[in-house]
Short mmCIF file of C-alpha atoms in Angstrom, two decimals:
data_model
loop_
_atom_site.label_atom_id
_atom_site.label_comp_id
_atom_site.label_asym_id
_atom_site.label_seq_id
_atom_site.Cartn_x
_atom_site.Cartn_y
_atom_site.Cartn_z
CA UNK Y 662 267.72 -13.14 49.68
CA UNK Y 663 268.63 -12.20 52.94
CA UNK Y 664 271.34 -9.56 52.98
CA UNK Y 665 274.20 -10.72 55.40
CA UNK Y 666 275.59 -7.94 57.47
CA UNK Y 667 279.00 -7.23 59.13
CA UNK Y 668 279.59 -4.90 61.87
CA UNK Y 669 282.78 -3.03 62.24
CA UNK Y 670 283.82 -2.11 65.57
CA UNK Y 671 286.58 -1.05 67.85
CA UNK Y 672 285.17 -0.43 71.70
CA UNK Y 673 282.24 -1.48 73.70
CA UNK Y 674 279.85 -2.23 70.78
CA UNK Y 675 276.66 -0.18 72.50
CA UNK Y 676 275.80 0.38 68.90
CA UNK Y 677 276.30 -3.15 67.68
CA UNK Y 678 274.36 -3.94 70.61
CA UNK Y 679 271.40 -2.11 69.25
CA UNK Y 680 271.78 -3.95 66.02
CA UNK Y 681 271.96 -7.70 67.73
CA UNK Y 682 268.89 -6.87 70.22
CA UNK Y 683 266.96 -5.50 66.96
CA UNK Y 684 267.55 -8.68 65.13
CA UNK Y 685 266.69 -10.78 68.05
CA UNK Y 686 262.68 -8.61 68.42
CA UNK Y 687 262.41 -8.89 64.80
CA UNK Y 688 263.08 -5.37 63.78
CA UNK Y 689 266.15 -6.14 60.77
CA UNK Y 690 263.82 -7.38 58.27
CA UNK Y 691 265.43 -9.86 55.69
CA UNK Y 692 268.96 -9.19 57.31
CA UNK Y 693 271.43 -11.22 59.57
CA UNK Y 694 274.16 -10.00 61.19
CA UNK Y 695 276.61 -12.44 59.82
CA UNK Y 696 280.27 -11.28 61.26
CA UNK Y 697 281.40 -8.41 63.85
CA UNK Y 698 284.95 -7.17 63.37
CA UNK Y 699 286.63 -5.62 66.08
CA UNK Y 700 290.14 -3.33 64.78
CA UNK Y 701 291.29 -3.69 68.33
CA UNK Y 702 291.99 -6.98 70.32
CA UNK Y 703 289.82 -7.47 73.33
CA UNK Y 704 287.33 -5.02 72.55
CA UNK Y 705 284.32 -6.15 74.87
CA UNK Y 706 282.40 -5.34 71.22
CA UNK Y 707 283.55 -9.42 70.48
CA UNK Y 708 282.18 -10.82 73.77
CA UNK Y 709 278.80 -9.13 72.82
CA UNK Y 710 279.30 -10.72 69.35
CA UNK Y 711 279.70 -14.07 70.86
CA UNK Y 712 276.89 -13.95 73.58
CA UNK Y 713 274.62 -13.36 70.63
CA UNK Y 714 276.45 -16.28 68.52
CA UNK Y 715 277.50 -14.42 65.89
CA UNK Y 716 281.16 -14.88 64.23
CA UNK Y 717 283.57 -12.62 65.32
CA UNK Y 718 286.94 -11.34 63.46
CA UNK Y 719 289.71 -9.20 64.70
CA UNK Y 720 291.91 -7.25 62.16
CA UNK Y 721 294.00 -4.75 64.56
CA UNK Y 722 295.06 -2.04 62.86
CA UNK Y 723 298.72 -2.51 64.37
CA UNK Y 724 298.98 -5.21 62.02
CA UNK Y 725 299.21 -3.00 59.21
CA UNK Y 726 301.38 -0.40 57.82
CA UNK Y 727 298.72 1.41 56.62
CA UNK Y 728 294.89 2.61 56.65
CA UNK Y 729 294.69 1.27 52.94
CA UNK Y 730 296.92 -1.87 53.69
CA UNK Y 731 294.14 -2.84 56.39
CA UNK Y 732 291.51 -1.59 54.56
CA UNK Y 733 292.42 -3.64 50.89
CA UNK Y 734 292.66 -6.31 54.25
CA UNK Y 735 289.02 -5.76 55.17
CA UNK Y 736 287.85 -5.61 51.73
CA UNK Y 737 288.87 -8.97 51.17
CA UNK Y 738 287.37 -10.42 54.34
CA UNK Y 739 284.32 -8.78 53.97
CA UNK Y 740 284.40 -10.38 50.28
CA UNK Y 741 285.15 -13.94 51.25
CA UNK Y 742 282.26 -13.94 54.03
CA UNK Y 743 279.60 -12.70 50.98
CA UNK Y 744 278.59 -9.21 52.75
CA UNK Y 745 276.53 -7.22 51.46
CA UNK Y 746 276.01 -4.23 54.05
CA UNK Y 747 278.77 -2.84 55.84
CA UNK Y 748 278.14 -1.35 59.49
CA UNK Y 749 280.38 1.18 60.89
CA UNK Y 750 279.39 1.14 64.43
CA UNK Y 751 281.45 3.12 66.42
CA UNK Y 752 284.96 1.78 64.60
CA UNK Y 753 287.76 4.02 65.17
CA UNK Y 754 289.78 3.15 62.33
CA UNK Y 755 289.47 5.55 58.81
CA UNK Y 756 288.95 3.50 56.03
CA UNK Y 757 290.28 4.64 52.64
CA UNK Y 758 288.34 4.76 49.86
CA UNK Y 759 288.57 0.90 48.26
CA UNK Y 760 285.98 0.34 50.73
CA UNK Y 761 283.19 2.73 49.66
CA UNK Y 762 284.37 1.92 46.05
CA UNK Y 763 283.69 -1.86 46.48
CA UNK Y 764 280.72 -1.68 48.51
CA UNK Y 765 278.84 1.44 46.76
CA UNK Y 766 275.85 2.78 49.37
CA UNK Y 767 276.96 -0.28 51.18
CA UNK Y 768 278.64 0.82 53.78
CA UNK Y 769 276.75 2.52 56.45
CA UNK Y 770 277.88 5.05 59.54
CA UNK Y 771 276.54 6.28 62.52
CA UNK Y 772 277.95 9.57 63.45
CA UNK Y 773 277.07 11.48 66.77
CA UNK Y 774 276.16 14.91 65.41
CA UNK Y 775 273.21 16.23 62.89
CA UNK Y 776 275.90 17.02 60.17
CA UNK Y 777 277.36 19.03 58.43
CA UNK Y 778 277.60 20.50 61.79
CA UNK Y 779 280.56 19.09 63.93
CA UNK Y 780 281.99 16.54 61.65
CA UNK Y 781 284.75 15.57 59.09
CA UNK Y 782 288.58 15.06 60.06
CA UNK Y 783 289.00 15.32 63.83
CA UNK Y 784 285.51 15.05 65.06
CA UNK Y 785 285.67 11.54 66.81
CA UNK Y 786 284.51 10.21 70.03
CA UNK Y 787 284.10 12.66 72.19
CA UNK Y 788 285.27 15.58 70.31
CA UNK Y 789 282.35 15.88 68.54
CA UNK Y 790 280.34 16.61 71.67
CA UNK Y 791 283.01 18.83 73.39
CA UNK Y 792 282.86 20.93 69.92
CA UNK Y 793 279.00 21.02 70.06
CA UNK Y 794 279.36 22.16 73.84
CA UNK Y 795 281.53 24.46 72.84
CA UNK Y 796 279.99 26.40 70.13
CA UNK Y 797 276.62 26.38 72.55
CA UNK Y 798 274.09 24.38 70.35
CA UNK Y 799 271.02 23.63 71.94
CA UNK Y 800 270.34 20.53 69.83
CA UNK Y 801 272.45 18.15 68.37
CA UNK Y 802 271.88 14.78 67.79
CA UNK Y 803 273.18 11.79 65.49
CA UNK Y 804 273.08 10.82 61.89
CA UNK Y 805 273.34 7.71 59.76
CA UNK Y 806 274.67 7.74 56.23
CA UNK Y 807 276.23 6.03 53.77
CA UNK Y 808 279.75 5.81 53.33
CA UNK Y 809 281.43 7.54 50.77
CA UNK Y 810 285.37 8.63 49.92
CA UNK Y 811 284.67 11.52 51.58
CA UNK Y 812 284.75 11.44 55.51
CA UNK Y 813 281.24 12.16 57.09
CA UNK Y 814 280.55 12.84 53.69
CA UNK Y 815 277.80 10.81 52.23
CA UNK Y 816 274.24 10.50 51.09
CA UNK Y 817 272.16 10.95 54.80
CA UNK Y 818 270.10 8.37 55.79
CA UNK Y 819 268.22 9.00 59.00
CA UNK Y 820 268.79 12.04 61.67
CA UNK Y 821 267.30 12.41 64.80
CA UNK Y 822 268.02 15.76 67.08
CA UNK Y 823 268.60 15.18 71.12
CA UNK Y 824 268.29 18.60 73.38
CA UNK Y 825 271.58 19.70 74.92
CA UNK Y 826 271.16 20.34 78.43
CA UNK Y 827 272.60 22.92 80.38
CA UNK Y 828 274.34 20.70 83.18
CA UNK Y 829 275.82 18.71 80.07
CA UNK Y 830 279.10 17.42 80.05
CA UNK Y 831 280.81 15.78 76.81
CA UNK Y 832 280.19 12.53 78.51
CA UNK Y 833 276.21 12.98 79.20
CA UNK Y 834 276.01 14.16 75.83
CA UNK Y 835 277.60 11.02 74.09
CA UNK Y 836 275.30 9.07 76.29
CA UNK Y 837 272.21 10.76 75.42
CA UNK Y 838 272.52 11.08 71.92
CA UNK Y 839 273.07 6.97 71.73
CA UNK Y 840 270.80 5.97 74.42
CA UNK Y 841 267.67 8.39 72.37
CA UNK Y 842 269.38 8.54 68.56
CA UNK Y 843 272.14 6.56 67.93
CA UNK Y 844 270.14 2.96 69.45
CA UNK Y 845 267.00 3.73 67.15
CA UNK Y 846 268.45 5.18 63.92
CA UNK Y 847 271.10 2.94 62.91
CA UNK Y 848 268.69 -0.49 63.58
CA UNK Y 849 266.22 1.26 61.37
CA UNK Y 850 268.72 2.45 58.49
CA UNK Y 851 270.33 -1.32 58.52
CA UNK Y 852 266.34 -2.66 58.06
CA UNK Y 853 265.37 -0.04 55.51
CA UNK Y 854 268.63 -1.19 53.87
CA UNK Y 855 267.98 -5.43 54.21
CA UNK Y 856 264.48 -5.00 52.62
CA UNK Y 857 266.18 -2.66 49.58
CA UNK Y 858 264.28 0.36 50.74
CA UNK Y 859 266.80 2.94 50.75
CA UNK Y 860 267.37 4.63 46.83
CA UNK Y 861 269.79 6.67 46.40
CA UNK Y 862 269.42 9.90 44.00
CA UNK Y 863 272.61 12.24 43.77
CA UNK Y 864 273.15 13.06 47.70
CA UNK Y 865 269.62 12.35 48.67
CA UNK Y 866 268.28 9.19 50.04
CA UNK Y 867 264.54 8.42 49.85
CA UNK Y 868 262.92 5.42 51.90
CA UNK Y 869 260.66 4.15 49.24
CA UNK Y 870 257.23 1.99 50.78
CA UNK I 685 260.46 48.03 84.08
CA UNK I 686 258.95 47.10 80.43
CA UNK I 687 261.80 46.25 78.14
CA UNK I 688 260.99 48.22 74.63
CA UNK I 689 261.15 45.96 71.68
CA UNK I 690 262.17 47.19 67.92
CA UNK I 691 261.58 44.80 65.33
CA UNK I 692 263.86 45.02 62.36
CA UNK I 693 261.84 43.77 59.23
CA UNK I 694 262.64 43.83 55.30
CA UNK I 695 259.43 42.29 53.91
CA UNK I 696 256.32 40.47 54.76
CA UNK I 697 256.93 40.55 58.27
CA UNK I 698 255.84 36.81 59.31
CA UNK I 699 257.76 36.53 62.08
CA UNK I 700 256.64 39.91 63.33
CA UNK I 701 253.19 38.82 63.03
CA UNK I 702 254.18 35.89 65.53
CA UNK I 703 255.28 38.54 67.45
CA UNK I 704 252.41 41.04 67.66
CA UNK I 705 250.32 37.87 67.99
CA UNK I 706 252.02 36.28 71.35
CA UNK I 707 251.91 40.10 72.26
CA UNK I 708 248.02 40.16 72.10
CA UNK I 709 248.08 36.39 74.15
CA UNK I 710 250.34 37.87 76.62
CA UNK I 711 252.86 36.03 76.05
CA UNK I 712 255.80 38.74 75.68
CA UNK I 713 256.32 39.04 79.46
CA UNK I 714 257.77 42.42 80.67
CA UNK I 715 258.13 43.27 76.96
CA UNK I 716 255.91 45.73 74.71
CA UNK I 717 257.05 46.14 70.48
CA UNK I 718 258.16 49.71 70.18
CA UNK I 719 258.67 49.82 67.38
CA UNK I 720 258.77 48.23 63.69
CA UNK I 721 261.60 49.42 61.34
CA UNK I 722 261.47 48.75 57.49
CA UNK I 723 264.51 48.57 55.79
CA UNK I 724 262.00 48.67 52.34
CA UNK I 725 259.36 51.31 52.03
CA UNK I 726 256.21 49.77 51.08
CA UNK I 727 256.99 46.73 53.00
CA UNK I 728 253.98 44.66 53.87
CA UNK I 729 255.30 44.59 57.79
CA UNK I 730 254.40 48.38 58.32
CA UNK I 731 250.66 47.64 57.26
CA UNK I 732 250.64 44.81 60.00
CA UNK I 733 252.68 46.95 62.31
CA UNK I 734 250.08 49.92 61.60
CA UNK I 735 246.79 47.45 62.05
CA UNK I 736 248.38 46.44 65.38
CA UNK I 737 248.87 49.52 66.92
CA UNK I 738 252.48 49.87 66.45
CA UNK I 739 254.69 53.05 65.42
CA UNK I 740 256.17 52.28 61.82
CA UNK I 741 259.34 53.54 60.69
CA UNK I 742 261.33 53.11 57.26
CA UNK I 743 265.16 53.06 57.23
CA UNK I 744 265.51 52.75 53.14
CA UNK I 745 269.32 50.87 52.64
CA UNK I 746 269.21 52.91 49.30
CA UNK I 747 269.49 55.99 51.51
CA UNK I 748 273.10 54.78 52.41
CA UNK I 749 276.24 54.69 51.27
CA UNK I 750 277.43 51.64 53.27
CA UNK I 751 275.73 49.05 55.54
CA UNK I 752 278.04 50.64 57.72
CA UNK I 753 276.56 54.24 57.38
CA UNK I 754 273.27 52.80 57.47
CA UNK I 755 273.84 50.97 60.78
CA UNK I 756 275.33 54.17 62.48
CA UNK I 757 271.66 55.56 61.32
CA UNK I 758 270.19 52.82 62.76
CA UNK I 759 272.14 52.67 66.23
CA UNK I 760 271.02 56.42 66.63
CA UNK I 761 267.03 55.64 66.09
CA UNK I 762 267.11 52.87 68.65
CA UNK I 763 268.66 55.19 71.34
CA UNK I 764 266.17 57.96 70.82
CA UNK I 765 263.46 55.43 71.25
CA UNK I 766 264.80 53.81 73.77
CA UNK I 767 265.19 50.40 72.81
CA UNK I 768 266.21 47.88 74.89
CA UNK I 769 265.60 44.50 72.31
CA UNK I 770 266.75 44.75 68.61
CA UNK I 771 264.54 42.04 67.22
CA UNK I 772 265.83 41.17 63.34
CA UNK I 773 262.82 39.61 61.87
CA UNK I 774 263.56 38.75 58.57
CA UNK I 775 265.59 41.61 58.18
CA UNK I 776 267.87 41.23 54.79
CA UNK I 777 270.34 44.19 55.52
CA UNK I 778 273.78 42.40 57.46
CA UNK I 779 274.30 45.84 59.34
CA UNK I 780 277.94 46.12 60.84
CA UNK I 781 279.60 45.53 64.04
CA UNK I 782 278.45 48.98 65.62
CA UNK I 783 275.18 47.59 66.13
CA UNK I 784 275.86 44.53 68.43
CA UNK I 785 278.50 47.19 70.28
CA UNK I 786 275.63 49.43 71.14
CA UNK I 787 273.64 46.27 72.09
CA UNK I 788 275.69 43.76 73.35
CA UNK I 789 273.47 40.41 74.06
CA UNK I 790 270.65 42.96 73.21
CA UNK I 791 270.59 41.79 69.35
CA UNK I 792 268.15 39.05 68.70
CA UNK I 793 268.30 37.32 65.12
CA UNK I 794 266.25 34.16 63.79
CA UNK I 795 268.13 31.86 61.41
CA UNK I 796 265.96 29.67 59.59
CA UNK I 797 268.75 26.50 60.07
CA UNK I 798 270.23 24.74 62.92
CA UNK I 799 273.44 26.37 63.22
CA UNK I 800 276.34 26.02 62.58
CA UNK I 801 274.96 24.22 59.71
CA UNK I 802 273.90 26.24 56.28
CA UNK I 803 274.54 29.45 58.23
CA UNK I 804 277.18 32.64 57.62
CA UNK I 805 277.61 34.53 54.62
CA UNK I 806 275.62 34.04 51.55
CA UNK I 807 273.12 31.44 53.77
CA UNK I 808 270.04 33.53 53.42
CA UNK I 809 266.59 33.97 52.58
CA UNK I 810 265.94 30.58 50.37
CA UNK I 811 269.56 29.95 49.90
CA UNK I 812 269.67 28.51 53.14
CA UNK I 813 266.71 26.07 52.30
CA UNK I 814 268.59 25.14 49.01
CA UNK I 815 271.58 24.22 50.42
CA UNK I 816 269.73 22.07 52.96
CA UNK I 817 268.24 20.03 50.45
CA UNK I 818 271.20 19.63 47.93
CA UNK I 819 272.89 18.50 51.11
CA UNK I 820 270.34 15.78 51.55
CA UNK I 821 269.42 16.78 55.00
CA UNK I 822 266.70 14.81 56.95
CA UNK I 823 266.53 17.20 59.87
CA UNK I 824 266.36 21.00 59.41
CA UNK I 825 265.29 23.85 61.41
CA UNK I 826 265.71 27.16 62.92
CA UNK I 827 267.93 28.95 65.57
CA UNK I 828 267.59 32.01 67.67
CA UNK I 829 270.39 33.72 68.47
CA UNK I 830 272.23 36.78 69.80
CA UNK I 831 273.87 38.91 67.41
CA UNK I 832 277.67 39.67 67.62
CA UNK I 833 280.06 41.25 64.81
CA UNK I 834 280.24 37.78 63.22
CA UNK I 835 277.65 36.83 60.96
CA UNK I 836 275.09 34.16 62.57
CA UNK I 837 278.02 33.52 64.82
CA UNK I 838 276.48 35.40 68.32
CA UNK I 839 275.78 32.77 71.17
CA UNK I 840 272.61 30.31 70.71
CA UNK I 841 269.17 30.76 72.86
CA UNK I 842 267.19 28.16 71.29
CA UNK I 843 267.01 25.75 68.16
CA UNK I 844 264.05 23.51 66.78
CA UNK I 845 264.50 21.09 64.67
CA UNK I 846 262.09 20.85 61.58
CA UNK I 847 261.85 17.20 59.67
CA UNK I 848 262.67 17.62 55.75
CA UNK I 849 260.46 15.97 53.47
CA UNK I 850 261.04 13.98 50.21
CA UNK I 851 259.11 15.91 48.42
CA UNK I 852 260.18 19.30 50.23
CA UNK I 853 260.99 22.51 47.64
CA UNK I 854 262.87 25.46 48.80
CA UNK I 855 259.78 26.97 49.33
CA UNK I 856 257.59 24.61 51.31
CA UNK I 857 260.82 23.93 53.39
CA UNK I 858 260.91 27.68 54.16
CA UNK I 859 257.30 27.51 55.23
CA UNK I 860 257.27 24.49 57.41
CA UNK I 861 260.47 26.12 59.36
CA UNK I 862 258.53 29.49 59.54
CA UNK I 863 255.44 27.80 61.00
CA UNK I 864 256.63 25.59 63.06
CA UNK I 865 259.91 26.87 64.34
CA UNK I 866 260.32 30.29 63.68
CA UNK I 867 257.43 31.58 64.80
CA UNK I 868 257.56 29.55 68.13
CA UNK I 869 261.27 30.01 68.86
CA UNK I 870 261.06 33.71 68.54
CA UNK I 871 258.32 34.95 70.96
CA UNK I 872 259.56 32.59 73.22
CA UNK I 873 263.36 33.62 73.24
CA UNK I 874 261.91 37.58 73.25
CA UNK I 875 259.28 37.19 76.26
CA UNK I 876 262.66 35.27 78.10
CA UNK I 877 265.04 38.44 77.44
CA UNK I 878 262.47 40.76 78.70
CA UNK I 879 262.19 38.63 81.60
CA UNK I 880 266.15 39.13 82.09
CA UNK I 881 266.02 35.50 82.50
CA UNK I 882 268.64 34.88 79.47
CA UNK I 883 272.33 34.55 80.64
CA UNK I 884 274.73 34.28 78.68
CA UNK I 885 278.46 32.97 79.46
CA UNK I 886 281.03 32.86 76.70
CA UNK I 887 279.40 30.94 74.04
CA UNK I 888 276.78 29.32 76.13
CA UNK I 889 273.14 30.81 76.58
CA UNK I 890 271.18 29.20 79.96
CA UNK I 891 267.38 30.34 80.68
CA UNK I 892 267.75 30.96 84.30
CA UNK I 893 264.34 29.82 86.07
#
């Protein structure tokens, strides 16, 4: 059956992008992107969502007292639209673990660095880049993974290393690593995924053929 | 004038061999190996050293009391050769902060990971590949860079990134980041010191053109 997917997002959507532009050449085999939920109002993620015709939630995070009140909230949504993969693409928000725990190697994240270096609790958004420029790296790149109760802490998916270049800023950095890793992983992890590819074994992932 | 190049070795001497070799190819620009130093007697490194041409020493560690004695030893040979690179090639001794004093920026190491990741105390030899894969990695690799008092801390020249396989071991992940990292990496960042074309400001390394 064809898995339905729902994309969680809080900003542009460049990632969620990438997802709707794979689906339309093809490239998420036996999956449908079947609901985009924006944590923030107005995000231009939901006008993306709705040029593509796909439904589109909000659940704002002010709305809730809590990151576990919102995310026993999104648990519940996700459950009444009969998901089956959860996206994290670019979503702000820090879900607590009722999420992983209902959607076991569900629940999939992109994050902007080839961890374990430069992530875990405060490497967000820019950050992460501003660290890597920091320390000096001369790669970095992005990861996708699944989701576990641990932040940036689960089973690796895909990585994919991008050069940092000596004129970089944070900014041109962020840009890169979507435009050459974040854009081609996460569509590929979210296919691998829909056609019940990815097996998970302790903290390793293997893509079986 | 010719930089002279001492290559600190504990064993087989792989990565020296990559060095002798781009030697040969002219590929060390401005740069001629001095000298090779075993910290083991015996090691295999002085018989490549010796078929190359090269003067051999051995610095046994047994001979010391302390890593810090030993570097004090060490610091002391280099100056009465003359030594202008301190190459650590392999080279399983951590020797003390007296040796990136006497050579500030002059202290080349390889690390066979991309730092900061799997790097630091207790991340050598195949440790470092065994933590990669119980991490569940997908990208590995290695990192050049200069030696200061803090252990695989010293500001980055140069990182490749080395794919991890399903089937990878330890051992064949050790061998695919010798051959096609390591041993690249290393001549390369060597033949760009003795070029005095490798700036380095705070954290950051840049190859100046």
């Amino acid at each position: 059956m064809t898995k339905r997917i729902a994309v969680l997002v809080s900003g542009g959507g460049t990632n969620l992008q990438a997802l709707i532009d794979a689906q339309k050449n093809g490239k998420i085999v036996n999956g449908e992107i079947a609901a985009v939920i924006s944590t923030k109002e107005g995000a231009y993620a939901l006008t993306r969502a709705k040029n593509a015709g796909i439904a589109d939630y909000v659940l704002p995070r002010k709305r809730f007292d809590s990151n576990r009140a919102m995310t026993v909230a999104l648990v519940k949504m996700l459950q009444d639209l009969k998901i089956d993969l959860v996206v994290l693409a670019g979503c702000m928000v820090i879900f607590t673990e009722e999420l992983a725990q209902s959607y076991p190697n569900a629940v999939i994240n992109v994050h902007p660095a080839l961890i374990p270096s430069f992530c875990g609790e405060g490497f967000y958004g820019l950050k992460v880049h501003e660290a890597a420029l920091q320390y000096g790296v001369k790669l970095s790149g992005a990861t996708v993974h699944f989701v576990t109760a641990e932040c940036d802490g689960g089973p690796i998916i895909a990585q994919k290393s991008v050069a940092v270049l000596d004129d970089d800023t944070p900014e041109s950095l962020q840009k890169r690593i979507m435009e050459e890793a974040e854009w081609k992983l996460l569509p590929e992890a979210v296919s691998l995924f829909c056609q019940d590819r990815l097996a998970v074994n302790g903290r390793t992932v293997i893509v079986k053929e």
